[in-house]
PDB file of C-alpha atoms in Angstrom:
ATOM      1  CA  MET O   5     357.960 163.370   1.761  1.00 50.00           C
ATOM      2  CA  LYS O   6     356.735 166.032   4.770  1.00 46.00           C
ATOM      3  CA  LYS O   7     356.434 168.584   1.632  1.00 45.00           C
ATOM      4  CA  ILE O   8     354.254 165.554  -0.260  1.00 46.00           C
ATOM      5  CA  ILE O   9     352.180 165.311   2.575  1.00 45.00           C
ATOM      6  CA  LEU O  10     352.332 169.150   3.620  1.00 44.00           C
ATOM      7  CA  PHE O  11     350.711 169.729   0.007  1.00 44.00           C
ATOM      8  CA  ILE O  12     348.691 166.608  -0.341  1.00 43.00           C
ATOM      9  CA  SER O  13     346.634 168.642   3.187  1.00 46.00           C
ATOM     10  CA  PHE O  14     346.225 171.967   1.499  1.00 44.00           C
ATOM     11  CA  ILE O  15     344.709 170.423  -1.736  1.00 45.00           C
ATOM     12  CA  ALA O  16     342.259 168.653   0.684  1.00 47.00           C
ATOM     13  CA  VAL O  17     341.679 171.251   2.914  1.00 41.00           C
ATOM     14  CA  MET O  18     340.967 173.915  -0.090  1.00 44.00           C
ATOM     15  CA  VAL O  19     338.410 171.461  -1.608  1.00 42.00           C
ATOM     16  CA  MET O  20     336.847 170.799   1.920  1.00 43.00           C
ATOM     17  CA  LEU O  21     336.183 174.923   2.345  1.00 42.00           C
ATOM     18  CA  ALA O  22     335.045 174.982  -1.449  1.00 46.00           C
ATOM     19  CA  ALA O  23     332.411 172.800  -0.733  1.00 47.00           C
ATOM     20  CA  CYS O  24     331.090 174.460   2.180  1.00 47.00           C
ATOM     21  CA  GLY O  25     331.349 177.663   0.572  1.00 49.00           C
ATOM     22  CA  GLY O  26     329.810 175.839  -2.765  1.00 49.00           C
ATOM     23  CA  THR O  27     325.676 175.909  -1.180  1.00 48.00           C
ATOM     24  CA  ASP O  28     326.033 179.631   0.087  1.00 52.00           C
ATOM     25  CA  ILE O  29     327.598 180.454  -3.558  1.00 47.00           C
ATOM     26  CA  ASN O  30     325.311 178.417  -5.400  1.00 48.00           C
ATOM     27  CA  GLU O  31     321.775 179.644  -3.899  1.00 48.00           C
ATOM     28  CA  LYS O  32     323.768 183.344  -4.738  1.00 49.00           C
ATOM     29  CA  GLN O  33     323.817 182.261  -8.041  1.00 49.00           C
ATOM     30  CA  ALA O  34     320.548 180.902  -8.059  1.00 46.00           C
ATOM     31  CA  SER O  35     319.048 184.051  -6.639  1.00 52.00           C
ATOM     32  CA  SER O  36     320.466 186.586  -8.642  1.00 56.00           C
ATOM     33  CA  LYS O  37     319.612 184.218 -12.087  1.00 59.00           C
ATOM     34  CA  ASN O  38     315.739 184.361  -9.999  1.00 70.00           C
ATOM     35  CA  ALA O  39     315.446 188.208 -10.421  1.00 77.00           C
ATOM     36  CA  GLU O  40     317.539 188.427 -13.788  1.00 87.00           C
ATOM     37  CA  LYS O  41     314.349 188.141 -15.743  1.00 88.00           C
ATOM     38  CA  TRP O  42     311.990 190.132 -13.646  1.00 95.00           C
ATOM     39  CA  ASN O  43     314.421 192.426 -13.589  1.00 94.00           C
ATOM     40  CA  GLU O  44     315.122 192.612 -17.473  1.00 95.00           C
ATOM     41  CA  ILE O  45     311.040 192.550 -17.965  1.00 96.00           C
ATOM     42  CA  GLN O  46     311.465 196.251 -15.577  1.00 95.00           C
ATOM     43  CA  GLU O  47     314.076 197.576 -17.748  1.00 96.00           C
ATOM     44  CA  LYS O  48     312.310 196.740 -21.137  1.00 95.00           C
ATOM     45  CA  GLY O  49     309.153 197.991 -20.023  1.00 97.00           C
ATOM     46  CA  THR O  50     307.396 195.118 -21.845  1.00 98.00           C
ATOM     47  CA  ILE O  51     306.679 191.540 -21.325  1.00 98.00           C
ATOM     48  CA  VAL O  52     306.939 188.987 -24.730  1.00 98.00           C
ATOM     49  CA  ALA O  53     304.297 186.539 -25.277  1.00 98.00           C
ATOM     50  CA  GLY O  54     304.024 184.137 -26.913  1.00 98.00           C
ATOM     51  CA  THR O  55     300.912 182.364 -28.796  1.00 98.00           C
ATOM     52  CA  SER O  56     299.310 181.155 -31.711  1.00 96.00           C
ATOM     53  CA  GLY O  57     296.786 183.596 -32.878  1.00 96.00           C
ATOM     54  CA  THR O  58     294.748 180.442 -34.290  1.00 92.00           C
ATOM     55  CA  LEU O  59     293.398 178.853 -31.308  1.00 90.00           C
ATOM     56  CA  ILE O  60     289.160 180.120 -31.124  1.00 87.00           C
ATOM     57  CA  ALA O  61     288.477 182.017 -28.244  1.00 93.00           C
ATOM     58  CA  ALA O  62     291.731 181.648 -26.410  1.00 95.00           C
ATOM     59  CA  SER O  63     293.973 182.660 -28.752  1.00 97.00           C
ATOM     60  CA  THR O  64     292.884 184.151 -32.126  1.00 95.00           C
ATOM     61  CA  TYR O  65     292.062 187.072 -34.941  1.00 96.00           C
ATOM     62  CA  ASP O  66     288.321 188.790 -34.353  1.00 95.00           C
ATOM     63  CA  ASP O  67     286.521 190.330 -37.235  1.00 94.00           C
ATOM     64  CA  ASN O  68     288.876 193.604 -36.638  1.00 96.00           C
ATOM     65  CA  GLU O  69     292.431 191.361 -37.181  1.00 96.00           C
ATOM     66  CA  GLU O  70     292.700 192.206 -33.588  1.00 97.00           C
ATOM     67  CA  LEU O  71     294.878 189.273 -31.614  1.00 98.00           C
ATOM     68  CA  THR O  72     292.036 188.846 -28.699  1.00 98.00           C
ATOM     69  CA  GLY O  73     290.949 185.665 -26.664  1.00 97.00           C
ATOM     70  CA  TYR O  74     290.349 184.176 -23.263  1.00 98.00           C
ATOM     71  CA  ASP O  75     294.861 183.427 -23.193  1.00 98.00           C
ATOM     72  CA  VAL O  76     295.512 186.464 -24.573  1.00 98.00           C
ATOM     73  CA  GLU O  77     293.380 188.899 -22.577  1.00 98.00           C
ATOM     74  CA  ILE O  78     294.499 187.595 -19.834  1.00 98.00           C
ATOM     75  CA  MET O  79     297.970 188.420 -20.144  1.00 98.00           C
ATOM     76  CA  ARG O  80     297.122 191.664 -21.364  1.00 98.00           C
ATOM     77  CA  GLU O  81     295.283 192.151 -18.093  1.00 98.00           C
ATOM     78  CA  VAL O  82     298.261 190.413 -16.095  1.00 98.00           C
ATOM     79  CA  ALA O  83     300.738 192.690 -18.060  1.00 98.00           C
ATOM     80  CA  ASN O  84     298.751 195.944 -17.133  1.00 98.00           C
ATOM     81  CA  ARG O  85     298.218 194.786 -13.196  1.00 98.00           C
ATOM     82  CA  LEU O  86     302.358 194.689 -13.699  1.00 98.00           C
ATOM     83  CA  GLY O  87     302.991 198.374 -14.682  1.00 98.00           C
ATOM     84  CA  LEU O  88     303.722 196.718 -18.267  1.00 98.00           C
ATOM     85  CA  ASP O  89     303.575 196.857 -21.708  1.00 98.00           C
ATOM     86  CA  ILE O  90     303.104 193.932 -23.724  1.00 98.00           C
ATOM     87  CA  LYS O  91     304.302 192.661 -27.390  1.00 98.00           C
ATOM     88  CA  PHE O  92     302.582 189.188 -28.914  1.00 98.00           C
ATOM     89  CA  GLU O  93     305.161 187.022 -30.791  1.00 98.00           C
ATOM     90  CA  ILE O  94     302.924 184.527 -33.195  1.00 97.00           C
ATOM     91  CA  LEU O  95     304.560 181.679 -32.966  1.00 96.00           C
ATOM     92  CA  GLY O  96     303.244 177.882 -33.806  1.00 91.00           C
ATOM     93  CA  ILE O  97     302.601 175.815 -30.954  1.00 86.00           C
ATOM     94  CA  ASP O  98     305.581 173.404 -30.931  1.00 86.00           C
ATOM     95  CA  SER O  99     307.976 176.491 -30.817  1.00 93.00           C
ATOM     96  CA  MET O 100     307.009 178.015 -27.378  1.00 95.00           C
ATOM     97  CA  LEU O 101     308.659 176.365 -25.476  1.00 94.00           C
ATOM     98  CA  PRO O 102     312.236 176.397 -27.395  1.00 96.00           C
ATOM     99  CA  ALA O 103     311.282 179.904 -27.819  1.00 97.00           C
ATOM    100  CA  ILE O 104     311.232 180.107 -23.685  1.00 97.00           C
ATOM    101  CA  GLU O 105     314.954 178.400 -23.279  1.00 95.00           C
ATOM    102  CA  SER O 106     316.629 180.793 -25.836  1.00 95.00           C
ATOM    103  CA  GLY O 107     314.990 184.097 -24.470  1.00 95.00           C
ATOM    104  CA  ARG O 108     313.026 185.270 -27.181  1.00 97.00           C
ATOM    105  CA  ILE O 109     309.617 185.528 -25.372  1.00 98.00           C
ATOM    106  CA  ASP O 110     309.658 185.780 -22.193  1.00 98.00           C
ATOM    107  CA  VAL O 111     305.898 183.879 -21.488  1.00 98.00           C
ATOM    108  CA  ALA O 112     303.549 181.435 -23.273  1.00 98.00           C
ATOM    109  CA  VAL O 113     300.150 181.752 -23.420  1.00 98.00           C
ATOM    110  CA  ASN O 114     298.176 179.115 -25.995  1.00 96.00           C
ATOM    111  CA  ASP O 115     296.472 176.826 -23.608  1.00 94.00           C
ATOM    112  CA  ILE O 116     299.088 175.365 -22.349  1.00 95.00           C
ATOM    113  CA  GLU O 117     298.683 172.122 -19.867  1.00 93.00           C
ATOM    114  CA  ILE O 118     300.940 171.792 -16.613  1.00 94.00           C
ATOM    115  CA  THR O 119     302.287 168.102 -15.932  1.00 89.00           C
ATOM    116  CA  ASP O 120     304.744 167.141 -13.904  1.00 88.00           C
ATOM    117  CA  ASN O 121     307.548 166.566 -16.451  1.00 85.00           C
ATOM    118  CA  ARG O 122     307.397 169.880 -17.941  1.00 90.00           C
ATOM    119  CA  LYS O 123     307.585 171.447 -14.991  1.00 93.00           C
ATOM    120  CA  GLU O 124     311.084 170.299 -14.824  1.00 94.00           C
ATOM    121  CA  GLN O 125     311.585 172.243 -17.603  1.00 94.00           C
ATOM    122  CA  PHE O 126     309.981 175.441 -17.315  1.00 97.00           C
ATOM    123  CA  ALA O 127     307.989 177.068 -14.733  1.00 97.00           C
ATOM    124  CA  PHE O 128     304.496 177.332 -14.411  1.00 98.00           C
ATOM    125  CA  SER O 129     301.675 180.441 -13.018  1.00 98.00           C
ATOM    126  CA  GLU O 130     298.238 178.701 -11.389  1.00 98.00           C
ATOM    127  CA  PRO O 131     296.155 177.367 -13.336  1.00 98.00           C
ATOM    128  CA  TYR O 132     293.618 180.618 -14.505  1.00 98.00           C
ATOM    129  CA  LYS O 133     291.759 177.555 -16.802  1.00 97.00           C
ATOM    130  CA  TYR O 134     290.897 173.606 -16.360  1.00 97.00           C
ATOM    131  CA  SER O 135     288.566 171.626 -18.634  1.00 96.00           C
ATOM    132  CA  TYR O 136     289.746 168.006 -20.106  1.00 96.00           C
ATOM    133  CA  THR O 137     290.152 166.702 -22.786  1.00 96.00           C
ATOM    134  CA  THR O 138     287.764 165.334 -25.660  1.00 96.00           C
ATOM    135  CA  MET O 139     287.921 164.465 -29.576  1.00 98.00           C
ATOM    136  CA  VAL O 140     286.113 165.948 -32.678  1.00 98.00           C
ATOM    137  CA  VAL O 141     284.385 163.151 -35.322  1.00 98.00           C
ATOM    138  CA  ARG O 142     283.135 162.536 -38.084  1.00 98.00           C
ATOM    139  CA  GLU O 143     278.965 162.833 -36.908  1.00 97.00           C
ATOM    140  CA  ALA O 144     277.187 160.242 -39.092  1.00 95.00           C
ATOM    141  CA  ASP O 145     279.075 157.324 -37.265  1.00 97.00           C
ATOM    142  CA  ASN O 146     281.590 158.893 -34.908  1.00 98.00           C
ATOM    143  CA  SER O 147     284.614 158.273 -36.956  1.00 98.00           C
ATOM    144  CA  GLY O 148     284.177 154.458 -35.319  1.00 98.00           C
ATOM    145  CA  ILE O 149     285.328 155.359 -32.326  1.00 98.00           C
ATOM    146  CA  LYS O 150     284.039 154.266 -29.097  1.00 97.00           C
ATOM    147  CA  SER O 151     286.524 153.995 -26.905  1.00 96.00           C
ATOM    148  CA  LEU O 152     290.302 155.064 -26.557  1.00 96.00           C
ATOM    149  CA  GLU O 153     291.519 152.404 -27.787  1.00 97.00           C
ATOM    150  CA  ASP O 154     289.561 153.083 -31.454  1.00 98.00           C
ATOM    151  CA  LEU O 155     292.178 155.184 -32.210  1.00 98.00           C
ATOM    152  CA  GLU O 156     294.295 152.112 -33.062  1.00 98.00           C
ATOM    153  CA  GLY O 157     294.519 152.974 -36.685  1.00 98.00           C
ATOM    154  CA  LYS O 158     292.666 156.393 -37.110  1.00 98.00           C
ATOM    155  CA  ARG O 159     294.733 159.798 -38.402  1.00 98.00           C
ATOM    156  CA  ALA O 160     294.692 161.947 -36.110  1.00 98.00           C
ATOM    157  CA  GLY O 161     295.274 165.327 -36.671  1.00 96.00           C
ATOM    158  CA  GLY O 162     296.722 168.313 -34.835  1.00 90.00           C
ATOM    159  CA  GLY O 163     300.337 169.277 -33.546  1.00 84.00           C
ATOM    160  CA  ALA O 164     303.526 167.297 -33.588  1.00 81.00           C
ATOM    161  CA  THR O 165     304.422 168.045 -29.536  1.00 77.00           C
ATOM    162  CA  THR O 166     300.758 168.856 -28.490  1.00 86.00           C
ATOM    163  CA  ILE O 167     300.185 166.460 -25.384  1.00 88.00           C
ATOM    164  CA  PHE O 168     296.638 165.626 -27.217  1.00 92.00           C
ATOM    165  CA  SER O 169     299.075 164.083 -30.315  1.00 92.00           C
ATOM    166  CA  GLN O 170     301.140 162.056 -27.616  1.00 91.00           C
ATOM    167  CA  ILE O 171     297.448 160.087 -26.341  1.00 94.00           C
ATOM    168  CA  ALA O 172     295.882 159.811 -30.081  1.00 96.00           C
ATOM    169  CA  GLU O 173     299.849 158.326 -30.859  1.00 95.00           C
ATOM    170  CA  HIS O 174     299.296 156.020 -27.671  1.00 94.00           C
ATOM    171  CA  PHE O 175     296.884 154.246 -28.256  1.00 96.00           C
ATOM    172  CA  GLY O 176     297.858 153.714 -31.955  1.00 97.00           C
ATOM    173  CA  ALA O 177     296.519 156.380 -33.942  1.00 97.00           C
ATOM    174  CA  GLU O 178     298.840 158.333 -37.130  1.00 97.00           C
ATOM    175  CA  VAL O 179     298.928 162.003 -36.326  1.00 96.00           C
ATOM    176  CA  VAL O 180     299.122 164.184 -38.949  1.00 96.00           C
ATOM    177  CA  THR O 181     300.487 167.821 -38.165  1.00 92.00           C
ATOM    178  CA  TYR O 182     299.743 170.876 -39.333  1.00 85.00           C
ATOM    179  CA  GLY O 183     302.599 173.696 -37.954  1.00 78.00           C
ATOM    180  CA  ASN O 184     300.752 176.892 -37.097  1.00 78.00           C
ATOM    181  CA  ALA O 185     297.435 176.455 -38.713  1.00 82.00           C
ATOM    182  CA  PRO O 186     293.685 178.076 -38.117  1.00 85.00           C
ATOM    183  CA  ASN O 187     290.989 175.509 -36.502  1.00 85.00           C
ATOM    184  CA  GLU O 188     288.994 175.290 -39.779  1.00 92.00           C
ATOM    185  CA  ALA O 189     292.633 173.063 -41.678  1.00 93.00           C
ATOM    186  CA  TYR O 190     291.756 170.366 -39.028  1.00 93.00           C
ATOM    187  CA  LEU O 191     288.251 170.088 -39.023  1.00 96.00           C
ATOM    188  CA  ARG O 192     287.680 170.553 -41.961  1.00 97.00           C
ATOM    189  CA  ASP O 193     290.476 167.511 -43.227  1.00 97.00           C
ATOM    190  CA  VAL O 194     288.115 165.587 -39.889  1.00 98.00           C
ATOM    191  CA  HIS O 195     284.783 166.120 -41.873  1.00 98.00           C
ATOM    192  CA  ASN O 196     286.335 165.293 -45.401  1.00 97.00           C
ATOM    193  CA  GLY O 197     287.966 162.113 -44.375  1.00 97.00           C
ATOM    194  CA  ASN O 198     291.159 162.928 -44.990  1.00 97.00           C
ATOM    195  CA  THR O 199     291.764 162.335 -40.788  1.00 98.00           C
ATOM    196  CA  ASP O 200     289.609 160.552 -39.021  1.00 98.00           C
ATOM    197  CA  VAL O 201     289.562 162.779 -35.316  1.00 98.00           C
ATOM    198  CA  ILE O 202     291.331 165.598 -33.419  1.00 97.00           C
ATOM    199  CA  VAL O 203     292.240 164.948 -30.071  1.00 97.00           C
ATOM    200  CA  ASN O 204     292.187 167.966 -27.948  1.00 95.00           C
ATOM    201  CA  ASP O 205     290.593 170.279 -25.059  1.00 93.00           C
ATOM    202  CA  TYR O 206     287.360 170.062 -24.722  1.00 96.00           C
ATOM    203  CA  TYR O 207     286.539 173.884 -24.775  1.00 93.00           C
ATOM    204  CA  LEU O 208     288.412 174.973 -27.726  1.00 89.00           C
ATOM    205  CA  SER O 209     286.662 171.883 -29.810  1.00 94.00           C
ATOM    206  CA  LYS O 210     283.328 172.947 -28.527  1.00 94.00           C
ATOM    207  CA  PHE O 211     284.266 176.346 -29.958  1.00 88.00           C
ATOM    208  CA  GLY O 212     285.697 175.175 -33.392  1.00 91.00           C
ATOM    209  CA  VAL O 213     282.605 172.927 -34.192  1.00 95.00           C
ATOM    210  CA  GLY O 214     280.900 175.032 -33.828  1.00 94.00           C
ATOM    211  CA  ALA O 215     281.832 177.717 -35.946  1.00 92.00           C
ATOM    212  CA  PHE O 216     281.723 175.679 -38.555  1.00 95.00           C
ATOM    213  CA  PRO O 217     277.902 173.777 -38.841  1.00 96.00           C
ATOM    214  CA  GLU O 218     277.864 173.328 -42.598  1.00 97.00           C
ATOM    215  CA  PHE O 219     280.914 170.767 -41.384  1.00 98.00           C
ATOM    216  CA  ASP O 220     279.442 166.773 -40.242  1.00 97.00           C
ATOM    217  CA  ILE O 221     281.808 166.534 -36.834  1.00 98.00           C
ATOM    218  CA  HIS O 222     280.960 167.241 -33.545  1.00 98.00           C
ATOM    219  CA  LEU O 223     281.891 166.211 -29.784  1.00 98.00           C
ATOM    220  CA  HIS O 224     282.530 162.705 -29.034  1.00 98.00           C
ATOM    221  CA  PRO O 225     279.474 162.074 -27.332  1.00 96.00           C
ATOM    222  CA  ASP O 226     280.369 159.582 -25.266  1.00 95.00           C
ATOM    223  CA  LEU O 227     284.664 160.106 -24.053  1.00 96.00           C
ATOM    224  CA  LYS O 228     285.736 162.569 -21.719  1.00 95.00           C
ATOM    225  CA  PHE O 229     289.079 161.777 -20.588  1.00 95.00           C
ATOM    226  CA  HIS O 230     292.447 162.932 -18.828  1.00 94.00           C
ATOM    227  CA  PRO O 231     291.857 166.479 -17.250  1.00 95.00           C
ATOM    228  CA  THR O 232     294.235 169.572 -17.360  1.00 94.00           C
ATOM    229  CA  GLU O 233     294.613 172.563 -16.157  1.00 96.00           C
ATOM    230  CA  GLN O 234     296.086 175.084 -18.309  1.00 97.00           C
ATOM    231  CA  ALA O 235     298.639 178.482 -16.748  1.00 98.00           C
ATOM    232  CA  VAL O 236     301.117 181.328 -18.139  1.00 98.00           C
ATOM    233  CA  VAL O 237     304.396 178.883 -18.829  1.00 98.00           C
ATOM    234  CA  MET O 238     308.118 181.358 -17.638  1.00 97.00           C
ATOM    235  CA  ASP O 239     312.123 179.802 -17.883  1.00 96.00           C
ATOM    236  CA  LYS O 240     312.673 177.770 -15.060  1.00 95.00           C
ATOM    237  CA  ASP O 241     314.494 179.866 -13.164  1.00 94.00           C
ATOM    238  CA  ALA O 242     312.153 183.258 -13.477  1.00 95.00           C
ATOM    239  CA  GLU O 243     311.495 182.524  -9.608  1.00 95.00           C
ATOM    240  CA  THR O 244     309.630 186.628  -9.681  1.00 96.00           C
ATOM    241  CA  LEU O 245     308.420 186.791 -12.590  1.00 97.00           C
ATOM    242  CA  GLN O 246     306.493 183.640 -11.171  1.00 97.00           C
ATOM    243  CA  GLN O 247     305.400 185.605  -8.087  1.00 97.00           C
ATOM    244  CA  LYS O 248     304.540 188.426  -9.812  1.00 98.00           C
ATOM    245  CA  ILE O 249     302.545 186.595 -11.967  1.00 98.00           C
ATOM    246  CA  ASN O 250     300.987 184.247  -9.600  1.00 98.00           C
ATOM    247  CA  GLU O 251     299.650 187.383  -7.346  1.00 98.00           C
ATOM    248  CA  THR O 252     298.162 189.187 -10.336  1.00 98.00           C
ATOM    249  CA  LEU O 253     296.287 185.711 -11.459  1.00 98.00           C
ATOM    250  CA  SER O 254     295.092 185.595  -7.611  1.00 98.00           C
ATOM    251  CA  GLU O 255     293.689 189.284  -7.261  1.00 98.00           C
ATOM    252  CA  MET O 256     291.734 188.174 -10.855  1.00 98.00           C
ATOM    253  CA  ARG O 257     290.369 185.483  -9.658  1.00 98.00           C
ATOM    254  CA  GLU O 258     289.657 187.356  -6.627  1.00 98.00           C
ATOM    255  CA  ASP O 259     287.696 190.007  -8.559  1.00 98.00           C
ATOM    256  CA  GLY O 260     285.853 187.990 -10.117  1.00 98.00           C
ATOM    257  CA  THR O 261     288.058 189.113 -13.756  1.00 98.00           C
ATOM    258  CA  LEU O 262     289.082 185.458 -14.174  1.00 98.00           C
ATOM    259  CA  SER O 263     285.337 184.529 -14.214  1.00 98.00           C
ATOM    260  CA  GLU O 264     284.380 186.694 -16.684  1.00 98.00           C
ATOM    261  CA  LEU O 265     286.833 186.668 -18.993  1.00 98.00           C
ATOM    262  CA  ALA O 266     285.985 182.921 -19.213  1.00 97.00           C
ATOM    263  CA  VAL O 267     282.599 183.122 -19.909  1.00 97.00           C
ATOM    264  CA  LYS O 268     282.826 185.691 -22.370  1.00 97.00           C
ATOM    265  CA  PHE O 269     284.867 183.782 -24.396  1.00 96.00           C
ATOM    266  CA  TYR O 270     283.284 180.261 -23.190  1.00 94.00           C
ATOM    267  CA  GLN O 271     280.265 181.301 -22.236  1.00 94.00           C
ATOM    268  CA  GLU O 272     281.140 178.789 -19.807  1.00 95.00           C
ATOM    269  CA  ASP O 273     283.212 179.497 -16.250  1.00 97.00           C
ATOM    270  CA  ALA O 274     286.520 177.724 -17.911  1.00 97.00           C
ATOM    271  CA  SER O 275     288.716 178.999 -14.124  1.00 98.00           C
ATOM    272  CA  GLN O 276     286.141 176.869 -12.359  1.00 96.00           C
ATOM    273  CA  LYS O 277     287.047 173.519 -12.543  1.00 94.00           C
ATOM    274  CA  PRO O 278     284.755 171.193 -13.974  1.00 91.00           C
ATOM    275  CA  GLU O 279     281.732 169.010 -12.666  1.00 87.00           C
ATOM    276  CA  GLY O 280     281.357 165.370 -13.476  1.00 86.00           C
ATOM    277  CA  GLU O 281     283.804 162.495 -14.052  1.00 89.00           C
ATOM    278  CA  ILE O 282     286.298 162.189 -16.622  1.00 93.00           C
ATOM    279  CA  GLU O 283     288.626 159.018 -16.940  1.00 92.00           C
ATOM    280  CA  GLU O 284     291.660 159.319 -16.005  1.00 91.00           C
ATOM    281  CA  ILE O 285     294.305 157.532 -18.433  1.00 86.00           C
ATOM    282  CA  GLU O 286     295.954 154.956 -16.675  1.00 67.00           C
ATOM    283  CA  GLY O 287     299.284 155.012 -15.275  1.00 50.00           C
ATOM    284  CA  ALA O 288     300.345 158.130 -18.433  1.00 50.00           C
ATOM    285  CA  ARG O 289     303.187 160.148 -17.483  1.00 50.00           C
ATOM    286  CA  LEU O 290     304.433 162.177 -19.910  1.00 45.00           C
ATOM    287  CA  ILE O 291     307.848 162.244 -20.074  1.00 40.00           C
ATOM    288  CA  ARG O 292     311.221 165.140 -22.863  1.00 38.00           C
ATOM    289  CA  CYS O 293     312.567 163.409 -25.243  1.00 36.00           C
ATOM    290  CA  ASP O 294     314.835 164.923 -27.949  1.00 35.00           C
ATOM    291  CA  HIS O 295     312.791 168.290 -27.364  1.00 35.00           C
ATOM    292  CA  LYS O 296     309.195 166.099 -27.880  1.00 39.00           C
ATOM    293  CA  TRP O 297     306.855 165.107 -24.974  1.00 37.00           C
ATOM    294  CA  GLU O 298     306.567 161.459 -25.237  1.00 41.00           C
ATOM    295  CA  ILE O 299     303.037 159.585 -23.219  1.00 40.00           C
ATOM    296  CA  PHE O 300     304.119 156.472 -21.607  1.00 37.00           C
ATOM    297  CA  LEU O 301     301.598 153.987 -19.329  1.00 32.00           C
ATOM    298  CA  MET O 302     304.368 152.978 -16.332  1.00 30.00           C
TER     299      MET O 302
END
């Protein structure tokens, strides 16, 4: 009996020691993992960035078929200041976050919005762009939309996992998805009536509409909602990389580079918060479910 009691006491002591030392071990493992991604990138000398190449002004191809845009040039400058080469992987928006998780890419830059729930899964840099959400509708009748509630029964073009599509879907729209299609496909469908609306970022929508003056489309004149912040996305544990990128973005903000690039591509300083009243979607909360972002009202 004494032997059994001694054995149980020994096990209890071992469990207590493990528990006491567990915090230190976990902290060391976390610290090692935090630095791992940055060390890996430094060893390669190259940072791999996912982007779509299909977003006018943010990530697109110029007349010489060179990849450019606000997000692209920001990431190029960040890599340059960090002494790294950069390689862009062209991906559909629905593939970018899974590509970070799998390690296929190091970061994603594609006008991706910061949300509290995304931050539970990924690390974000400080914002490099501030914006809000609006709608592209037919100019003749605003596609019959006067409010967010009028999205009920409409057909909204968008990516399956974007927050914009989730907002449209929440208010009753049927979301029509396109994969990694160019802006023209989305905009043409609103023009010809295949869809009714595109819920999207103000700046991207403005330039999309401006690029196709022959289409019967415009920005909704009355609806400005869901203020947004866009940033570089990376692995949740890549804290050293996050710190390096944040330091570089801070330098670029202070020396005017962010403002200069924003005005170049958007003709407005998208690196600063927009002025004016922007409607919040009451109680909106975005959560991740089966690799998809869904919006719920709390």
